[in-house]
Coordinates of C-alpha atoms in Angstrom, one line a residue:
M10 CA 22.3 -77.8 -141.2
N11 CA 22.0 -74.3 -139.7
A12 CA 25.9 -73.8 -139.4
F13 CA 25.4 -70.8 -136.8
D14 CA 23.5 -72.8 -134.4
L15 CA 24.9 -72.9 -131.2
T16 CA 22.3 -75.5 -129.9
G17 CA 24.5 -77.2 -126.5
K18 CA 27.5 -75.4 -126.3
L19 CA 28.5 -73.7 -123.6
A20 CA 29.6 -70.2 -123.7
V21 CA 31.9 -68.2 -121.3
V22 CA 31.6 -64.2 -121.5
T23 CA 33.7 -62.2 -119.3
G24 CA 32.6 -58.3 -118.6
A25 CA 29.2 -59.5 -118.9
R26 CA 27.3 -57.3 -116.7
R27 CA 26.6 -54.3 -119.0
G28 CA 27.3 -52.7 -122.4
I29 CA 28.7 -55.4 -125.3
G30 CA 29.6 -58.0 -122.6
R31 CA 25.5 -58.3 -121.9
A32 CA 25.0 -58.0 -125.4
M33 CA 27.5 -60.9 -127.0
A34 CA 25.6 -63.0 -124.5
R35 CA 22.5 -62.5 -125.7
A36 CA 23.4 -62.8 -129.0
L37 CA 24.9 -66.3 -127.8
A38 CA 22.0 -67.4 -125.7
D39 CA 19.7 -66.0 -128.7
A40 CA 21.7 -68.6 -131.0
G41 CA 21.5 -71.6 -128.7
A42 CA 24.2 -71.7 -126.4
D43 CA 24.4 -71.6 -122.6
V44 CA 26.3 -68.8 -120.6
I45 CA 28.3 -68.7 -117.9
G46 CA 28.4 -64.6 -117.2
V47 CA 32.1 -63.4 -115.8
S48 CA 32.1 -59.7 -113.7
A49 CA 34.1 -58.0 -111.0
S50 CA 30.4 -56.8 -110.5
L51 CA 28.4 -59.2 -111.4
E52 CA 25.2 -60.3 -109.3
E53 CA 24.7 -63.8 -108.2
S54 CA 21.3 -63.6 -109.2
G55 CA 18.7 -61.6 -110.8
S56 CA 21.0 -59.4 -113.3
D57 CA 19.8 -57.9 -116.5
V58 CA 22.3 -60.0 -118.3
E59 CA 20.8 -63.2 -116.5
K60 CA 17.2 -62.2 -117.3
D61 CA 18.1 -61.5 -121.2
V62 CA 19.6 -65.8 -120.9
V63 CA 17.0 -67.2 -119.3
T64 CA 14.5 -65.1 -121.6
A65 CA 16.6 -66.9 -124.4
G66 CA 15.8 -70.3 -123.3
R67 CA 19.2 -70.9 -121.5
T68 CA 20.6 -71.2 -118.8
F69 CA 22.8 -68.6 -117.0
E70 CA 25.6 -69.3 -114.4
A71 CA 27.0 -66.4 -112.8
I72 CA 30.8 -65.6 -111.4
R73 CA 32.2 -62.5 -109.7
T74 CA 36.2 -62.2 -110.6
D75 CA 38.5 -58.6 -110.6
F76 CA 40.2 -59.0 -113.6
A77 CA 42.5 -56.5 -111.7
D78 CA 43.5 -59.7 -109.5
P79 CA 46.4 -61.8 -111.1
E80 CA 45.5 -64.4 -108.9
A81 CA 42.1 -64.7 -108.9
V82 CA 42.3 -65.1 -112.6
R83 CA 44.6 -67.9 -112.8
A84 CA 42.0 -69.2 -110.2
L85 CA 38.8 -69.1 -112.5
G86 CA 41.0 -69.9 -115.1
A87 CA 41.8 -73.8 -113.6
Q88 CA 38.6 -73.9 -112.2
L89 CA 36.7 -73.6 -115.4
A90 CA 39.5 -75.5 -117.7
A91 CA 38.5 -78.3 -115.1
R92 CA 34.8 -78.3 -115.5
E93 CA 33.0 -81.6 -115.9
R94 CA 31.3 -79.9 -119.0
P95 CA 33.6 -78.5 -120.8
V96 CA 33.7 -74.4 -121.9
D97 CA 33.2 -74.5 -125.9
I98 CA 33.4 -70.4 -126.0
L99 CA 35.4 -68.4 -124.8
V100 CA 34.2 -64.8 -125.4
N101 CA 37.5 -62.3 -123.7
N102 CA 35.5 -59.3 -123.4
A103 CA 36.2 -58.0 -120.0
G104 CA 38.3 -54.7 -120.0
T105 CA 38.9 -51.3 -118.9
I106 CA 40.0 -47.7 -119.7
R107 CA 42.1 -45.1 -118.0
R108 CA 42.4 -41.8 -119.7
A109 CA 44.8 -38.9 -119.5
P110 CA 47.5 -37.2 -121.5
A111 CA 50.9 -39.4 -122.0
A112 CA 53.0 -37.1 -120.0
E113 CA 50.6 -37.6 -116.9
H114 CA 49.3 -40.8 -117.5
S115 CA 50.1 -42.6 -114.1
Y116 CA 52.6 -45.9 -113.7
E117 CA 49.6 -47.1 -111.4
D118 CA 46.8 -46.3 -114.4
W119 CA 49.6 -48.1 -117.1
E120 CA 49.7 -51.2 -114.9
F121 CA 45.9 -51.8 -114.0
V122 CA 45.0 -51.5 -117.4
L123 CA 47.6 -53.7 -119.1
Q124 CA 46.7 -56.0 -116.2
V125 CA 42.5 -56.2 -117.1
N126 CA 42.5 -56.1 -120.9
L127 CA 46.3 -58.1 -121.8
S128 CA 47.6 -60.1 -119.1
A129 CA 44.0 -61.2 -117.5
Q130 CA 42.9 -61.8 -121.3
F131 CA 46.1 -64.3 -122.0
A132 CA 45.5 -66.1 -118.5
L133 CA 42.5 -67.4 -119.4
A134 CA 42.9 -68.0 -122.7
R135 CA 46.1 -69.9 -121.4
S136 CA 43.9 -72.6 -119.5
V137 CA 40.5 -72.4 -121.2
G138 CA 42.6 -72.8 -124.2
A139 CA 44.7 -75.7 -123.5
A140 CA 41.7 -77.5 -122.4
M141 CA 40.2 -77.0 -125.8
V142 CA 43.9 -77.6 -127.2
V143 CA 43.5 -81.3 -125.6
R144 CA 39.7 -82.2 -127.0
G145 CA 40.5 -80.7 -130.6
R146 CA 38.5 -78.0 -130.3
G147 CA 36.7 -75.0 -129.3
K148 CA 36.0 -71.1 -130.1
I149 CA 37.8 -67.9 -128.2
I150 CA 36.6 -64.8 -129.3
F151 CA 38.8 -61.7 -127.9
T152 CA 37.3 -57.6 -127.8
A153 CA 40.0 -55.9 -129.3
S154 CA 39.3 -52.4 -130.8
L155 CA 39.8 -49.6 -133.3
L156 CA 43.0 -48.4 -131.4
S157 CA 44.1 -52.2 -132.2
F158 CA 44.7 -50.1 -135.5
Q159 CA 45.4 -46.9 -134.5
G160 CA 47.2 -45.0 -131.8
G161 CA 44.1 -42.5 -130.0
I162 CA 44.1 -39.8 -128.0
T163 CA 45.0 -39.8 -124.4
V164 CA 45.0 -43.6 -124.0
P165 CA 48.0 -44.7 -123.7
G166 CA 47.7 -47.6 -121.6
Y167 CA 44.8 -48.9 -123.9
T168 CA 45.9 -48.5 -126.5
A169 CA 49.1 -50.6 -125.9
S170 CA 46.8 -53.3 -124.4
K171 CA 44.5 -53.2 -127.5
H172 CA 47.7 -53.7 -130.0
A173 CA 48.7 -56.5 -127.6
V174 CA 45.4 -58.4 -128.1
A175 CA 45.1 -57.9 -131.3
G176 CA 48.8 -59.8 -131.6
L177 CA 48.0 -62.0 -128.9
T178 CA 44.7 -63.6 -131.2
K179 CA 47.3 -63.9 -133.9
A180 CA 49.9 -65.7 -132.0
L181 CA 47.7 -68.4 -130.3
A182 CA 45.4 -69.0 -133.5
N183 CA 48.7 -70.0 -135.2
E184 CA 49.8 -72.6 -132.3
W185 CA 46.4 -73.7 -131.8
A186 CA 44.4 -74.1 -135.5
A187 CA 45.8 -77.1 -136.1
H188 CA 44.5 -78.8 -133.5
G189 CA 40.6 -77.7 -133.9
V190 CA 40.4 -74.4 -132.0
N191 CA 39.5 -71.1 -133.8
V192 CA 41.0 -67.9 -132.5
N193 CA 40.0 -64.4 -133.1
A194 CA 38.9 -61.0 -132.4
I195 CA 36.1 -58.5 -132.9
A196 CA 37.1 -54.6 -133.2
P197 CA 34.4 -52.4 -132.1
G198 CA 33.9 -48.9 -133.4
Y199 CA 32.1 -46.6 -131.6
I200 CA 29.7 -47.9 -129.3
A201 CA 27.7 -46.6 -127.4
T202 CA 28.4 -47.8 -123.7
D203 CA 30.0 -46.5 -120.4
N204 CA 34.0 -46.9 -121.7
T205 CA 32.4 -44.3 -124.6
E206 CA 31.0 -41.6 -122.1
A207 CA 33.4 -39.4 -121.9
L208 CA 33.9 -39.2 -126.1
R209 CA 29.6 -38.5 -126.0
R210 CA 30.3 -35.7 -123.6
D211 CA 32.2 -33.5 -125.8
P212 CA 31.0 -32.1 -129.0
A213 CA 33.7 -31.3 -130.8
R214 CA 34.5 -35.1 -130.6
V215 CA 31.7 -36.6 -131.4
T216 CA 31.2 -33.9 -134.5
A217 CA 34.5 -35.3 -135.3
I218 CA 33.9 -39.1 -135.0
L219 CA 30.3 -39.2 -136.8
D220 CA 32.1 -37.4 -139.8
R221 CA 34.4 -40.2 -140.5
I222 CA 31.5 -42.5 -139.9
P223 CA 30.1 -43.9 -143.2
A224 CA 27.1 -45.3 -141.4
G225 CA 26.3 -42.0 -139.9
R226 CA 25.6 -43.1 -136.3
W227 CA 27.2 -44.7 -133.3
G228 CA 26.9 -48.5 -133.0
D229 CA 24.4 -50.0 -130.6
A230 CA 25.9 -52.9 -127.9
D231 CA 24.0 -55.3 -130.6
D232 CA 25.6 -54.5 -133.0
I233 CA 29.0 -56.8 -131.8
G234 CA 26.0 -60.0 -131.6
G235 CA 25.9 -61.0 -135.0
A236 CA 30.1 -60.9 -135.0
T237 CA 30.2 -63.3 -131.9
V238 CA 27.6 -65.5 -132.8
F239 CA 29.7 -65.9 -136.2
L240 CA 33.2 -66.3 -134.9
A241 CA 31.7 -69.1 -132.2
S242 CA 29.9 -71.1 -135.0
D243 CA 30.8 -73.7 -137.5
A244 CA 30.5 -71.2 -139.9
A245 CA 33.8 -69.8 -138.8
A246 CA 35.3 -72.6 -138.8
Y247 CA 38.5 -71.5 -141.8
V248 CA 38.3 -68.4 -140.2
H249 CA 41.7 -68.1 -138.1
G250 CA 43.7 -65.1 -136.7
T251 CA 41.3 -62.3 -137.6
I252 CA 41.0 -58.8 -136.4
L253 CA 37.3 -58.5 -137.3
P254 CA 36.1 -54.5 -137.4
V255 CA 32.8 -54.1 -136.6
D256 CA 32.6 -50.3 -137.6
G257 CA 30.2 -48.7 -139.0
G258 CA 32.8 -48.4 -142.3
W259 CA 35.4 -46.2 -140.0
L260 CA 38.6 -48.0 -140.6
G261 CA 37.7 -47.7 -144.5
R262 CA 37.1 -44.2 -144.6

């Protein structure tokens, strides 16, 4: 049997409209999973991610939820947990970033980033994870960051949130591993997405970043797909509480 086969599984991917989230959804569908995509601005039908999933021969459902709205996120969690068809895989990928020097980083930006990147992630994992614990099986995958390990520059809110996501991953794994629920995270390296556009427009930062990546290139969103399928599959049955870097070797430099 193929331990990476996800046929018959239902995956929820947040932040699925573009970038890493879209690539994760596509990879899961290619491995056999049906997908529910969630995003604040996801089209009800005809989105690029829907086309990806349907092309892979799987079903797709779109849900629009604003992760900056705590009540909306809690309602989403309750709705997903109560579905007749249970969620087998939850990919907590939705996130945001605000860039400003720490002394100029507004409280509004701090609270916004922490809500989207951390509080919303906990709320969704809490509801869906509780249902998984009752069933005795399930996979939860968070999107962490290189800034789950490092401090970064001019992104204090983002760094704090991603350090916390790494800690939350381990805390939930400690509680739920014995109940058949795997909780892990992927830490993408420097991936060419909208979130890194500002960096890629800065010649000095681009040079400094590339000089440190042993692979010699920025990552593509599809580079995250294999790790997603692995952590969502039976191949990772004994993997709990890990933060898996997919970074071209950055952290090893």
